Amino acid sequence: MDPRETINDILVNLFNEIWKLEEDAIVTDEFKDITNNDMHIIEAIGLSGENTMSLVAKKIGITAGSLTTAVNALVNKKYVTRHRSERDRRVVFLSLTQKGIKAYEHHKEYHSRMTDAVIESLDEEEIPILLKTLEGLSDFFRGYKDKIKKQ
């Protein structure tokens, strides 16, 4: 297999494996009532209590309508609360409940273990090379996303 085919094969399989393994790792018995997508919404809401619906929708790249549907479910399941701004009633802030914070921390721990596993497998001089490679990949995806939006 030539290098281009090998890289493509690794990337495709890696993305699929990460998504499936993450789902298996974070959607445990304790959090069986939410999906991997829900967990990423919880992550995007974060701990500040100052993220708005529009900001969270933008962070994760979905419409406000799609986020509203997901947030409604997370509110019903007691992971999220929402409240309107005192200054501008059109602005809706999202906050995590104690249950939501616990899910957030669980997800964060999974990502920390994943990152540590990668770093621990590298020598000091390999880390900058990996960072450069991942930044290039990230730049490609951001540029591709912008290109699609313009079409």
PDB file of C-alpha atoms in Angstrom:
ATOM      1  CA  MET A   1       0.000   0.000   0.000  1.00  0.00           C
ATOM      2  CA  ASP A   2       1.374   3.430  -0.887  1.00  0.00           C
ATOM      3  CA  PRO A   3       1.673   6.129   1.824  1.00  0.00           C
ATOM      4  CA  ARG A   4      -1.448   8.017   0.661  1.00  0.00           C
ATOM      5  CA  GLU A   5      -3.596   4.886   0.859  1.00  0.00           C
ATOM      6  CA  THR A   6      -2.106   3.965   4.236  1.00  0.00           C
ATOM      7  CA  ILE A   7      -2.747   7.442   5.676  1.00  0.00           C
ATOM      8  CA  ASN A   8      -6.296   7.454   4.306  1.00  0.00           C
ATOM      9  CA  ASP A   9      -6.966   3.994   5.729  1.00  0.00           C
ATOM     10  CA  ILE A  10      -5.583   4.970   9.135  1.00  0.00           C
ATOM     11  CA  LEU A  11      -7.568   8.232   9.286  1.00  0.00           C
ATOM     12  CA  VAL A  12     -10.872   6.657   8.245  1.00  0.00           C
ATOM     13  CA  ASN A  13     -10.505   3.790  10.687  1.00  0.00           C
ATOM     14  CA  LEU A  14      -9.214   6.033  13.461  1.00  0.00           C
ATOM     15  CA  PHE A  15     -12.195   8.413  13.265  1.00  0.00           C
ATOM     16  CA  ASN A  16     -14.644   5.517  13.256  1.00  0.00           C
ATOM     17  CA  GLU A  17     -12.874   3.738  16.113  1.00  0.00           C
ATOM     18  CA  ILE A  18     -12.615   6.875  18.240  1.00  0.00           C
ATOM     19  CA  TRP A  19     -16.324   7.597  17.822  1.00  0.00           C
ATOM     20  CA  LYS A  20     -17.347   4.024  18.713  1.00  0.00           C
ATOM     21  CA  LEU A  21     -14.869   3.627  21.580  1.00  0.00           C
ATOM     22  CA  GLU A  22     -15.800   7.012  22.994  1.00  0.00           C
ATOM     23  CA  GLU A  23     -19.446   6.051  22.921  1.00  0.00           C
ATOM     24  CA  ASP A  24     -18.688   2.775  24.704  1.00  0.00           C
ATOM     25  CA  ALA A  25     -16.479   4.523  27.282  1.00  0.00           C
ATOM     26  CA  ILE A  26     -18.639   7.506  28.139  1.00  0.00           C
ATOM     27  CA  VAL A  27     -22.154   6.172  27.795  1.00  0.00           C
ATOM     28  CA  THR A  28     -21.913   3.939  30.859  1.00  0.00           C
ATOM     29  CA  ASP A  29     -24.704   2.562  33.036  1.00  0.00           C
ATOM     30  CA  GLU A  30     -24.703   5.849  34.923  1.00  0.00           C
ATOM     31  CA  PHE A  31     -25.141   7.852  31.708  1.00  0.00           C
ATOM     32  CA  LYS A  32     -27.117   5.343  29.632  1.00  0.00           C
ATOM     33  CA  ASP A  33     -29.934   7.840  29.093  1.00  0.00           C
ATOM     34  CA  ILE A  34     -27.807  10.079  26.846  1.00  0.00           C
ATOM     35  CA  THR A  35     -25.968   9.643  23.575  1.00  0.00           C
ATOM     36  CA  ASN A  36     -22.462  10.500  22.454  1.00  0.00           C
ATOM     37  CA  ASN A  37     -23.941  13.569  20.735  1.00  0.00           C
ATOM     38  CA  ASP A  38     -25.593  14.601  24.001  1.00  0.00           C
ATOM     39  CA  MET A  39     -22.246  14.272  25.755  1.00  0.00           C
ATOM     40  CA  HIS A  40     -20.641  16.588  23.220  1.00  0.00           C
ATOM     41  CA  ILE A  41     -23.404  19.135  23.772  1.00  0.00           C
ATOM     42  CA  ILE A  42     -22.727  18.902  27.510  1.00  0.00           C
ATOM     43  CA  GLU A  43     -19.030  19.450  26.775  1.00  0.00           C
ATOM     44  CA  ALA A  44     -19.817  22.500  24.627  1.00  0.00           C
ATOM     45  CA  ILE A  45     -22.041  23.980  27.346  1.00  0.00           C
ATOM     46  CA  GLY A  46     -19.162  23.632  29.779  1.00  0.00           C
ATOM     47  CA  LEU A  47     -18.920  24.782  33.354  1.00  0.00           C
ATOM     48  CA  SER A  48     -19.059  28.572  33.005  1.00  0.00           C
ATOM     49  CA  GLY A  49     -22.853  28.897  32.982  1.00  0.00           C
ATOM     50  CA  GLU A  50     -22.377  31.754  30.523  1.00  0.00           C
ATOM     51  CA  ASN A  51     -22.742  29.923  27.222  1.00  0.00           C
ATOM     52  CA  THR A  52     -25.778  30.869  25.198  1.00  0.00           C
ATOM     53  CA  MET A  53     -27.819  28.638  22.931  1.00  0.00           C
ATOM     54  CA  SER A  54     -26.425  30.402  19.858  1.00  0.00           C
ATOM     55  CA  LEU A  55     -22.824  30.107  21.064  1.00  0.00           C
ATOM     56  CA  VAL A  56     -23.182  26.389  21.822  1.00  0.00           C
ATOM     57  CA  ALA A  57     -24.859  25.768  18.450  1.00  0.00           C
ATOM     58  CA  LYS A  58     -21.988  27.554  16.730  1.00  0.00           C
ATOM     59  CA  LYS A  59     -19.346  25.643  18.746  1.00  0.00           C
ATOM     60  CA  ILE A  60     -20.676  22.279  17.671  1.00  0.00           C
ATOM     61  CA  GLY A  61     -21.761  23.310  14.181  1.00  0.00           C
ATOM     62  CA  ILE A  62     -25.490  22.683  14.333  1.00  0.00           C
ATOM     63  CA  THR A  63     -28.533  24.882  13.887  1.00  0.00           C
ATOM     64  CA  ALA A  64     -30.224  26.570  16.823  1.00  0.00           C
ATOM     65  CA  GLY A  65     -33.314  24.474  16.083  1.00  0.00           C
ATOM     66  CA  SER A  66     -31.393  21.208  16.293  1.00  0.00           C
ATOM     67  CA  LEU A  67     -29.759  22.341  19.508  1.00  0.00           C
ATOM     68  CA  THR A  68     -33.139  23.302  20.969  1.00  0.00           C
ATOM     69  CA  THR A  69     -34.429  19.781  20.398  1.00  0.00           C
ATOM     70  CA  ALA A  70     -31.330  18.237  22.013  1.00  0.00           C
ATOM     71  CA  VAL A  71     -31.358  20.692  24.936  1.00  0.00           C
ATOM     72  CA  ASN A  72     -35.046  20.014  25.581  1.00  0.00           C
ATOM     73  CA  ALA A  73     -34.188  16.337  26.022  1.00  0.00           C
ATOM     74  CA  LEU A  74     -31.193  17.149  28.256  1.00  0.00           C
ATOM     75  CA  VAL A  75     -33.356  19.457  30.389  1.00  0.00           C
ATOM     76  CA  ASN A  76     -35.983  16.700  30.743  1.00  0.00           C
ATOM     77  CA  LYS A  77     -33.246  14.256  31.777  1.00  0.00           C
ATOM     78  CA  LYS A  78     -31.943  16.788  34.342  1.00  0.00           C
ATOM     79  CA  TYR A  79     -28.487  17.362  32.790  1.00  0.00           C
ATOM     80  CA  VAL A  80     -29.044  20.974  31.732  1.00  0.00           C
ATOM     81  CA  THR A  81     -30.949  24.052  32.829  1.00  0.00           C
ATOM     82  CA  ARG A  82     -31.624  27.178  30.833  1.00  0.00           C
ATOM     83  CA  HIS A  83     -32.423  30.714  31.834  1.00  0.00           C
ATOM     84  CA  ARG A  84     -33.083  33.936  29.964  1.00  0.00           C
ATOM     85  CA  SER A  85     -30.853  36.958  30.147  1.00  0.00           C
ATOM     86  CA  GLU A  86     -32.093  39.771  32.375  1.00  0.00           C
ATOM     87  CA  ARG A  87     -30.860  42.327  29.813  1.00  0.00           C
ATOM     88  CA  ASP A  88     -32.169  40.691  26.657  1.00  0.00           C
ATOM     89  CA  ARG A  89     -34.953  38.115  27.026  1.00  0.00           C
ATOM     90  CA  ARG A  90     -34.114  36.683  23.591  1.00  0.00           C
ATOM     91  CA  VAL A  91     -30.775  35.392  24.920  1.00  0.00           C
ATOM     92  CA  VAL A  92     -30.932  31.981  26.581  1.00  0.00           C
ATOM     93  CA  PHE A  93     -28.075  30.796  28.792  1.00  0.00           C
ATOM     94  CA  LEU A  94     -27.351  27.117  29.369  1.00  0.00           C
ATOM     95  CA  SER A  95     -25.948  25.635  32.561  1.00  0.00           C
ATOM     96  CA  LEU A  96     -25.144  22.125  33.664  1.00  0.00           C
ATOM     97  CA  THR A  97     -26.917  20.626  36.653  1.00  0.00           C
ATOM     98  CA  GLN A  98     -24.974  18.535  39.166  1.00  0.00           C
ATOM     99  CA  LYS A  99     -25.822  15.503  37.027  1.00  0.00           C
ATOM    100  CA  GLY A 100     -24.604  17.376  33.930  1.00  0.00           C
ATOM    101  CA  ILE A 101     -21.363  18.382  35.678  1.00  0.00           C
ATOM    102  CA  LYS A 102     -20.769  14.745  36.598  1.00  0.00           C
ATOM    103  CA  ALA A 103     -21.260  13.723  32.940  1.00  0.00           C
ATOM    104  CA  TYR A 104     -18.970  16.576  31.818  1.00  0.00           C
ATOM    105  CA  GLU A 105     -16.218  15.447  34.197  1.00  0.00           C
ATOM    106  CA  HIS A 106     -16.642  11.821  33.086  1.00  0.00           C
ATOM    107  CA  HIS A 107     -16.242  12.849  29.441  1.00  0.00           C
ATOM    108  CA  LYS A 108     -13.279  15.084  30.245  1.00  0.00           C
ATOM    109  CA  GLU A 109     -11.550  12.201  32.048  1.00  0.00           C
ATOM    110  CA  TYR A 110     -11.973   9.955  28.992  1.00  0.00           C
ATOM    111  CA  HIS A 111     -10.363  12.580  26.763  1.00  0.00           C
ATOM    112  CA  SER A 112      -7.564  13.080  29.276  1.00  0.00           C
ATOM    113  CA  ARG A 113      -6.799   9.340  29.330  1.00  0.00           C
ATOM    114  CA  MET A 114      -6.861   9.221  25.519  1.00  0.00           C
ATOM    115  CA  THR A 115      -4.482  12.189  25.237  1.00  0.00           C
ATOM    116  CA  ASP A 116      -2.156  10.794  27.906  1.00  0.00           C
ATOM    117  CA  ALA A 117      -1.990   7.452  26.089  1.00  0.00           C
ATOM    118  CA  VAL A 118      -0.844   9.188  22.904  1.00  0.00           C
ATOM    119  CA  ILE A 119       1.713  11.404  24.633  1.00  0.00           C
ATOM    120  CA  GLU A 120       3.142   8.558  26.710  1.00  0.00           C
ATOM    121  CA  SER A 121       3.838   6.545  23.556  1.00  0.00           C
ATOM    122  CA  LEU A 122       6.029   9.294  22.091  1.00  0.00           C
ATOM    123  CA  ASP A 123       9.576  10.464  22.639  1.00  0.00           C
ATOM    124  CA  GLU A 124      10.079  14.169  23.440  1.00  0.00           C
ATOM    125  CA  GLU A 125      11.197  14.958  19.883  1.00  0.00           C
ATOM    126  CA  GLU A 126       8.151  13.214  18.381  1.00  0.00           C
ATOM    127  CA  ILE A 127       5.601  15.418  20.164  1.00  0.00           C
ATOM    128  CA  PRO A 128       6.237  18.559  18.033  1.00  0.00           C
ATOM    129  CA  ILE A 129       5.969  16.425  14.879  1.00  0.00           C
ATOM    130  CA  LEU A 130       2.620  15.014  15.989  1.00  0.00           C
ATOM    131  CA  LEU A 131       1.392  18.502  16.903  1.00  0.00           C
ATOM    132  CA  LYS A 132       2.372  19.848  13.475  1.00  0.00           C
ATOM    133  CA  THR A 133       0.666  16.918  11.765  1.00  0.00           C
ATOM    134  CA  LEU A 134      -2.537  17.286  13.783  1.00  0.00           C
ATOM    135  CA  GLU A 135      -2.584  21.063  13.242  1.00  0.00           C
ATOM    136  CA  GLY A 136      -2.313  20.482   9.484  1.00  0.00           C
ATOM    137  CA  LEU A 137      -5.175  18.001   9.629  1.00  0.00           C
ATOM    138  CA  SER A 138      -7.236  20.411  11.709  1.00  0.00           C
ATOM    139  CA  ASP A 139      -6.534  23.237   9.252  1.00  0.00           C
ATOM    140  CA  PHE A 140      -7.696  21.011   6.403  1.00  0.00           C
ATOM    141  CA  PHE A 141     -10.995  20.209   8.133  1.00  0.00           C
ATOM    142  CA  ARG A 142     -11.655  23.839   9.065  1.00  0.00           C
ATOM    143  CA  GLY A 143     -10.875  24.978   5.532  1.00  0.00           C
ATOM    144  CA  TYR A 144     -13.014  22.233   4.041  1.00  0.00           C
ATOM    145  CA  LYS A 145     -15.903  23.153   6.328  1.00  0.00           C
ATOM    146  CA  ASP A 146     -15.622  26.818   5.247  1.00  0.00           C
ATOM    147  CA  LYS A 147     -15.459  25.754   1.591  1.00  0.00           C
ATOM    148  CA  ILE A 148     -18.656  23.698   1.947  1.00  0.00           C
ATOM    149  CA  LYS A 149     -20.464  26.616   3.611  1.00  0.00           C
ATOM    150  CA  LYS A 150     -19.637  28.864   0.637  1.00  0.00           C
ATOM    151  CA  GLN A 151     -21.103  26.440  -1.915  1.00  0.00           C
TER     152      GLN A 151
END
